[in-house]
Short mmCIF file of C-alpha atoms in Angstrom, two decimals:
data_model
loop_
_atom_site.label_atom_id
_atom_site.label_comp_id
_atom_site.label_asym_id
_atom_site.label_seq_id
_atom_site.Cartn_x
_atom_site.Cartn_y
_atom_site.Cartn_z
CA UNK V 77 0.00 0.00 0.00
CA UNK V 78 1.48 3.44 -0.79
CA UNK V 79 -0.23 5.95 1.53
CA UNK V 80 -0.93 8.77 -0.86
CA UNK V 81 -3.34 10.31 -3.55
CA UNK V 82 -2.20 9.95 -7.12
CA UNK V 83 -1.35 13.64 -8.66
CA UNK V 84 -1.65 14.36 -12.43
CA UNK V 85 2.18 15.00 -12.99
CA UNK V 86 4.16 12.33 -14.95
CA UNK V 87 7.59 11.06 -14.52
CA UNK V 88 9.04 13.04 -16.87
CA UNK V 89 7.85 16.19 -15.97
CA UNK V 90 8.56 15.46 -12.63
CA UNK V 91 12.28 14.72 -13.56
CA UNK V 92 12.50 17.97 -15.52
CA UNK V 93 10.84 20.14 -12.50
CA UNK V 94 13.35 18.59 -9.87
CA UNK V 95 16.25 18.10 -12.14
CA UNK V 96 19.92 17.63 -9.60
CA UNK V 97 17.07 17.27 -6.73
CA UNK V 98 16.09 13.97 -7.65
CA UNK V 99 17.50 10.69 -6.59
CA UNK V 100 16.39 7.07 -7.95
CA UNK V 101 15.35 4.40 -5.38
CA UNK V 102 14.84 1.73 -7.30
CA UNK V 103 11.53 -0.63 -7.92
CA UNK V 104 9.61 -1.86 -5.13
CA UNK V 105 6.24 -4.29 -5.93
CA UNK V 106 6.28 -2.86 -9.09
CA UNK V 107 6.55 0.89 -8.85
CA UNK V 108 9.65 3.24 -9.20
CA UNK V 109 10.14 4.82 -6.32
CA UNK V 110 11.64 8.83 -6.65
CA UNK V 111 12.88 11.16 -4.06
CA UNK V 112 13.30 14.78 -4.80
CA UNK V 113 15.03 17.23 -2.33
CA UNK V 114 14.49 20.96 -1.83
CA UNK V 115 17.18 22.08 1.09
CA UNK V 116 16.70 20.20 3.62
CA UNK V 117 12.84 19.05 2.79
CA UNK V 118 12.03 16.09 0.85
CA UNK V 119 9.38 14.35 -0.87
CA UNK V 120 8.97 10.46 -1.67
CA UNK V 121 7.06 9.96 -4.89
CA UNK V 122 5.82 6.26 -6.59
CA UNK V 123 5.46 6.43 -10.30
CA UNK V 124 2.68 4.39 -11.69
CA UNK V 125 3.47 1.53 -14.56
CA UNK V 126 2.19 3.84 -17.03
CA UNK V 127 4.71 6.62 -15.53
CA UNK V 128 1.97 8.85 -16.37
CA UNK V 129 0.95 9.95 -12.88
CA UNK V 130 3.05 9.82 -9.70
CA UNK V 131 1.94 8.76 -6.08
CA UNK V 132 3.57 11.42 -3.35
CA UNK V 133 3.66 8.90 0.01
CA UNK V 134 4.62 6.43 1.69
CA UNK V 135 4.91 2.55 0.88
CA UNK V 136 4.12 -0.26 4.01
CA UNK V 137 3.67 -3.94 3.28
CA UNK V 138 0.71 -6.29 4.94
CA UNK V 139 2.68 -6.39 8.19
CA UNK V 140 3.02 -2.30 8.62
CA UNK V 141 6.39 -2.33 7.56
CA UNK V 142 7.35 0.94 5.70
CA UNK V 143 9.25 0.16 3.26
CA UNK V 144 10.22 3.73 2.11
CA UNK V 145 12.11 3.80 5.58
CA UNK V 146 14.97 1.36 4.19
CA UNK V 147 14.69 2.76 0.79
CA UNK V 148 15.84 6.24 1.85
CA UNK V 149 17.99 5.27 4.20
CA UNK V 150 21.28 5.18 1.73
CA UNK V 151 20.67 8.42 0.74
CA UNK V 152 22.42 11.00 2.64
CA UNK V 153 21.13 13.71 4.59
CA UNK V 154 18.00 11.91 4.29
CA UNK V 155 17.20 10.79 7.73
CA UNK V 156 15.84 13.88 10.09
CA UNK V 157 16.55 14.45 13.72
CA UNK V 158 14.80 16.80 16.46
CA UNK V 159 16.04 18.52 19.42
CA UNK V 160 13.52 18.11 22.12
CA UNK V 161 13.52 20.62 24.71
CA UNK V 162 16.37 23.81 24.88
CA UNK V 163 19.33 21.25 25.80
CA UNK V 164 21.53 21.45 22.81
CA UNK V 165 23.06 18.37 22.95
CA UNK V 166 19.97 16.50 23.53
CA UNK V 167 18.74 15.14 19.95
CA UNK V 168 16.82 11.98 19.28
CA UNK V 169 16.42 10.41 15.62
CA UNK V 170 13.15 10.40 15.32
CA UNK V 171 13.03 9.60 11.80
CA UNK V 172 11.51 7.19 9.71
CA UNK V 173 13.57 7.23 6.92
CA UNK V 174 16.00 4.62 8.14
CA UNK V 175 15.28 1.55 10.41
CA UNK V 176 16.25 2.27 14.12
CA UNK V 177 17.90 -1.30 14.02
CA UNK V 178 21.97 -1.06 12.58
CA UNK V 179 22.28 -2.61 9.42
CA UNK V 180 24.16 -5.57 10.01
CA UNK V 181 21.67 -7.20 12.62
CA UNK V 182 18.85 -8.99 10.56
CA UNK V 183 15.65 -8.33 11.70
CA UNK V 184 14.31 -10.97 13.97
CA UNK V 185 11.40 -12.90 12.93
CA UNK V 186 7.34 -11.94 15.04
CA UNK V 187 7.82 -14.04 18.35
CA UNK V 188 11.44 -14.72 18.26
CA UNK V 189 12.67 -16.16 21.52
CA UNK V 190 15.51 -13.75 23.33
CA UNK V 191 15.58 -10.11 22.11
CA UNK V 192 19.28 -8.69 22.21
CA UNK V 193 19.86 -6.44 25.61
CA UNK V 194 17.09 -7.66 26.73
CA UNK V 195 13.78 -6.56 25.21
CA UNK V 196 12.00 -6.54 28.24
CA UNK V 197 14.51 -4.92 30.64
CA UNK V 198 14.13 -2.06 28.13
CA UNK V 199 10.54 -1.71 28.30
CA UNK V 200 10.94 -2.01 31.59
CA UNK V 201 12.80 1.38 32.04
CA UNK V 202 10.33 3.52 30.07
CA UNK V 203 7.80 5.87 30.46
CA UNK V 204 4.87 4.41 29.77
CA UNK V 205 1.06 4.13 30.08
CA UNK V 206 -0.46 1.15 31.54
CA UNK V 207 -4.36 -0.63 31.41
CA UNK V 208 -5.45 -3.41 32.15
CA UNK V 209 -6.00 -6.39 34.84
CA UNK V 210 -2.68 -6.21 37.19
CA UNK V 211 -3.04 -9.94 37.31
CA UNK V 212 -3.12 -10.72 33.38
CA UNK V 213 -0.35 -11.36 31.25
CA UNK V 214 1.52 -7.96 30.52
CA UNK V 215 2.21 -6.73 27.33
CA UNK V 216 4.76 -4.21 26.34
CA UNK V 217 4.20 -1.94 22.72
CA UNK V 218 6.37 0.68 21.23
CA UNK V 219 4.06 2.96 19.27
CA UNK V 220 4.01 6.35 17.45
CA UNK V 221 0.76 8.10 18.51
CA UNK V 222 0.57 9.02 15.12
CA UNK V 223 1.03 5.86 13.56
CA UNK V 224 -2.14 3.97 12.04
CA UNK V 225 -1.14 1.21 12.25
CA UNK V 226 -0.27 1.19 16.59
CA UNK V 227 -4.17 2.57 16.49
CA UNK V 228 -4.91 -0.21 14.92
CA UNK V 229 -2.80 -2.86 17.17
CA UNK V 230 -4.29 -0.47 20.48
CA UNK V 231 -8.32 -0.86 18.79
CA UNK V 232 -7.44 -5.45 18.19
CA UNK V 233 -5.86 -5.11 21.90
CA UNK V 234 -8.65 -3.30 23.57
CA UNK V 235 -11.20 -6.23 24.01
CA UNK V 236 -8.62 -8.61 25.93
CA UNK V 237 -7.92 -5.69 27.99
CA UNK V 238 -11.52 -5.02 28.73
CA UNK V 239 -11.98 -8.48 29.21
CA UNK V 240 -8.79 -9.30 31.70
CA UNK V 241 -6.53 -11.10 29.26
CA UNK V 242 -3.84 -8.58 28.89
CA UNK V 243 -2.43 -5.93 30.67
CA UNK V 244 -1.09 -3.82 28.44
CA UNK V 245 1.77 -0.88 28.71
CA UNK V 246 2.17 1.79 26.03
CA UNK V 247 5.51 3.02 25.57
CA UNK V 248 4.72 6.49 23.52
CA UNK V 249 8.13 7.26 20.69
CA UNK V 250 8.44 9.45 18.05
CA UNK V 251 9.73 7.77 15.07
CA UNK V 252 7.50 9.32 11.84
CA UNK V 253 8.11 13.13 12.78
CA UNK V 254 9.31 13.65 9.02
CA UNK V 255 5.97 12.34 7.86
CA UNK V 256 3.95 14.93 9.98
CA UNK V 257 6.02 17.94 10.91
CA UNK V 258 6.84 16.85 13.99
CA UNK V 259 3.74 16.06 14.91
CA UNK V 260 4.85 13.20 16.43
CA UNK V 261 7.04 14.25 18.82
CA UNK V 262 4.22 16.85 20.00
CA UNK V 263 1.78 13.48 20.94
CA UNK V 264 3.99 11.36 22.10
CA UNK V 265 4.91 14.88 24.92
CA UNK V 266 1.29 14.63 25.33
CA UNK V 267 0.79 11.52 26.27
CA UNK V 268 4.09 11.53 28.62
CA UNK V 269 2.88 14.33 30.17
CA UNK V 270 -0.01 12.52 31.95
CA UNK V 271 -0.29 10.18 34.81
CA UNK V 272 0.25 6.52 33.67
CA UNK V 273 -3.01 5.33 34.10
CA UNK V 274 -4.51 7.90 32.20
CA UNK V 275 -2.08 8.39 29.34
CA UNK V 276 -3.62 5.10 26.44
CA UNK V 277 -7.32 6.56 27.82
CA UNK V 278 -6.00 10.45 26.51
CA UNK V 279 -3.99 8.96 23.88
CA UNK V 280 -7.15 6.75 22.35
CA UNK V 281 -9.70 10.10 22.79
CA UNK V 282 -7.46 12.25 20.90
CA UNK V 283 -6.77 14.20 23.92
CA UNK V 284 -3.41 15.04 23.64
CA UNK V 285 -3.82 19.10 23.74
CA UNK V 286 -1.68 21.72 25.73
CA UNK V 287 1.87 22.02 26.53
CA UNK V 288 4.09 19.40 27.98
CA UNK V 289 5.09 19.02 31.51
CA UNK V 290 8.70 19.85 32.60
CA UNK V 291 9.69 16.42 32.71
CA UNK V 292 8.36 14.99 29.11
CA UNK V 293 11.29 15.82 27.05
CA UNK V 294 13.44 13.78 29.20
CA UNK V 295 10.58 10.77 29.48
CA UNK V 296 10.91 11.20 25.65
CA UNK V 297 14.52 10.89 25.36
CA UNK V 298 14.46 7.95 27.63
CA UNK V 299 11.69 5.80 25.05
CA UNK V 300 13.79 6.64 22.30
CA UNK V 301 17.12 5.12 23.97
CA UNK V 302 15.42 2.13 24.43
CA UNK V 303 13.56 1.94 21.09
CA UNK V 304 17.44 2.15 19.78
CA UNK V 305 18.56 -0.84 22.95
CA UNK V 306 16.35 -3.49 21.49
CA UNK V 307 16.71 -2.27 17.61
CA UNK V 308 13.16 -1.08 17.07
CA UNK V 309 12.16 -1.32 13.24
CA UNK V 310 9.06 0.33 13.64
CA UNK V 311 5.61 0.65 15.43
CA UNK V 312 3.96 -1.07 16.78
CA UNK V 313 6.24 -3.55 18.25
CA UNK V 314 5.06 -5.60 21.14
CA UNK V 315 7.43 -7.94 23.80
CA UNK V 316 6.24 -9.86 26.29
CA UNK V 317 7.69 -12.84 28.69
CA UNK V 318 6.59 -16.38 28.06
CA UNK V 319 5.94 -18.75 30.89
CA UNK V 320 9.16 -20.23 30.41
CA UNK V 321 11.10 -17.49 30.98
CA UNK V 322 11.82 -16.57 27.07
CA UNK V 323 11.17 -13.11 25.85
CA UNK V 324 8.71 -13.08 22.64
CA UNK V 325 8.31 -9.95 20.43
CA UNK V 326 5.96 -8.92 17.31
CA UNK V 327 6.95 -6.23 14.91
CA UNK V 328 4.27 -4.70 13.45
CA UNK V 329 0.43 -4.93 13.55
CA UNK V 330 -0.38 -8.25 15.15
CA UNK V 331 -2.84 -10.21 12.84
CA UNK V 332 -3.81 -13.01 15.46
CA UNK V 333 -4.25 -11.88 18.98
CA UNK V 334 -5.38 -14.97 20.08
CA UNK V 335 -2.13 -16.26 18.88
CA UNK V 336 -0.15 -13.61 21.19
CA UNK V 337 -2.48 -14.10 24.44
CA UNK V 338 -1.42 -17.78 23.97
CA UNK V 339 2.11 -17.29 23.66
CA UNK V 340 2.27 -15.08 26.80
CA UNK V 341 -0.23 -17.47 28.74
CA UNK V 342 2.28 -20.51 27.59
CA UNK V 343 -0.55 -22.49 25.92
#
């Protein structure tokens, strides 16, 4: 899926407007992808077979994986960062035009058994907002309020909560600020700026108005170090502890919750 509405500009006038300012990125599923620069601003575009119209967006596969993130990544300059608060040398990538895990460490698989660092021990640190029965299995998600895909993950999640499956704990990041002019960053302050058991409640309501509290930057700072620990790829990602011990993760939307209850109940 490329997240965008086709405009009426073809490839090649597109070329010929952006001239030096526009970099190839190759085919993905069948479409050419294009990136033209302007300073520091930048646009993604997907040409159509015909190369007739192009698609400004962003591509994801079935799983929520955006795909323009990796294809971007190579290209210099390309990958955003944002000073939160007036410390200087505080900045946090917050981009999503290159994976938060380093290149050389393959991506491991939904579920995988032992998370490097310690998945867990990481989530464990953050800020974060937590629902649910204190008795049920807890669940742990990374997720970009502004990301459709964590709403979607939080919306499949809510009726084990309700129901005292899952107790689940909402770790707010900022990883699609170039997507929204930094309008991630500005929820995910929101939502840190609330107490813990009413931050997913705010966060689901769309209340997430009014300026943050002192202490939200450094919450903020402290989500995004561990997003970077356990090599997040992008939201949502979920870990939780198995019965045995094992730490098991998801990246991306889950498509069978009943699947993860039963992995973190051991059955």
């Amino acid at each position: 899926m490329v997240a965008g509405i086709p405009a009426d500009l073809s490839v090649t006038r597109l070329r010929a407007i952006a001239g030096t300012g526009l970099t190839e990125l190759g085919e993905r599923h069948g479409l050419q992808g294009l990136l033209v620069r302007n300073g520091d601003a930048f646009q993604v575009f997907y040409a159509t077979p015909t190369g007739e119209q192009v698609i400004p967006g962003v591509m994801w596969d079935a799983t929520g994986k955006n795909l323009t993130r990796e294809q971007v990544s190579a290209v210099e300059g390309a990958i955003p960062t944002v000073t939160i608060g007036d410390v200087p040398t505080a900045r946090i990538a917050v981009n999503t035009a290159s994976p938060l895990r380093p290149a050389a460490q393959p991506a491991s698989p939904a579920g995988s058994v032992q998370l490097p660092g310690g998945g867990l021990a990481a989530a464990e640190r953050t800020s974060a907002g937590t629902v649910g029965n204190a008795a049920a299995p807890h669940l742990w998600m990374f997720a970009d309020p502004q990301c459709g895909y964590s709403v979607q993950a939080m919306q499949r999640l809510q009726p084990l909560i309700a129901s005292g499956r899952v107790r689940l704990s909402v770790i707010p990041v900022a990883i699609l600020d170039h997507q929204n002019t930094g309008r991630s960053t500005i929820d995910s302050l929101a939502m840190l700026s609330k107490p813990g058991e009413q931050m997913v409640a705010a966060w689901s309501r769309g209340d997430l108005q009014g300026p943050p509290a002192a202490d939200a930057a450094a919450r903020l700072r402290g989500n995004m170090e561990a997003a970077r620990a356990i090599g997040l790829r992008g939201t949502p990602t979920l870990v939780w502890r198995r019965p045995d011990g094992t730490e098991g993760r998801q990246d991306g939307m889950p498509s069978d919750v009943d699947a993860l209850v039963a992995s973190m109940q051991g059955g």
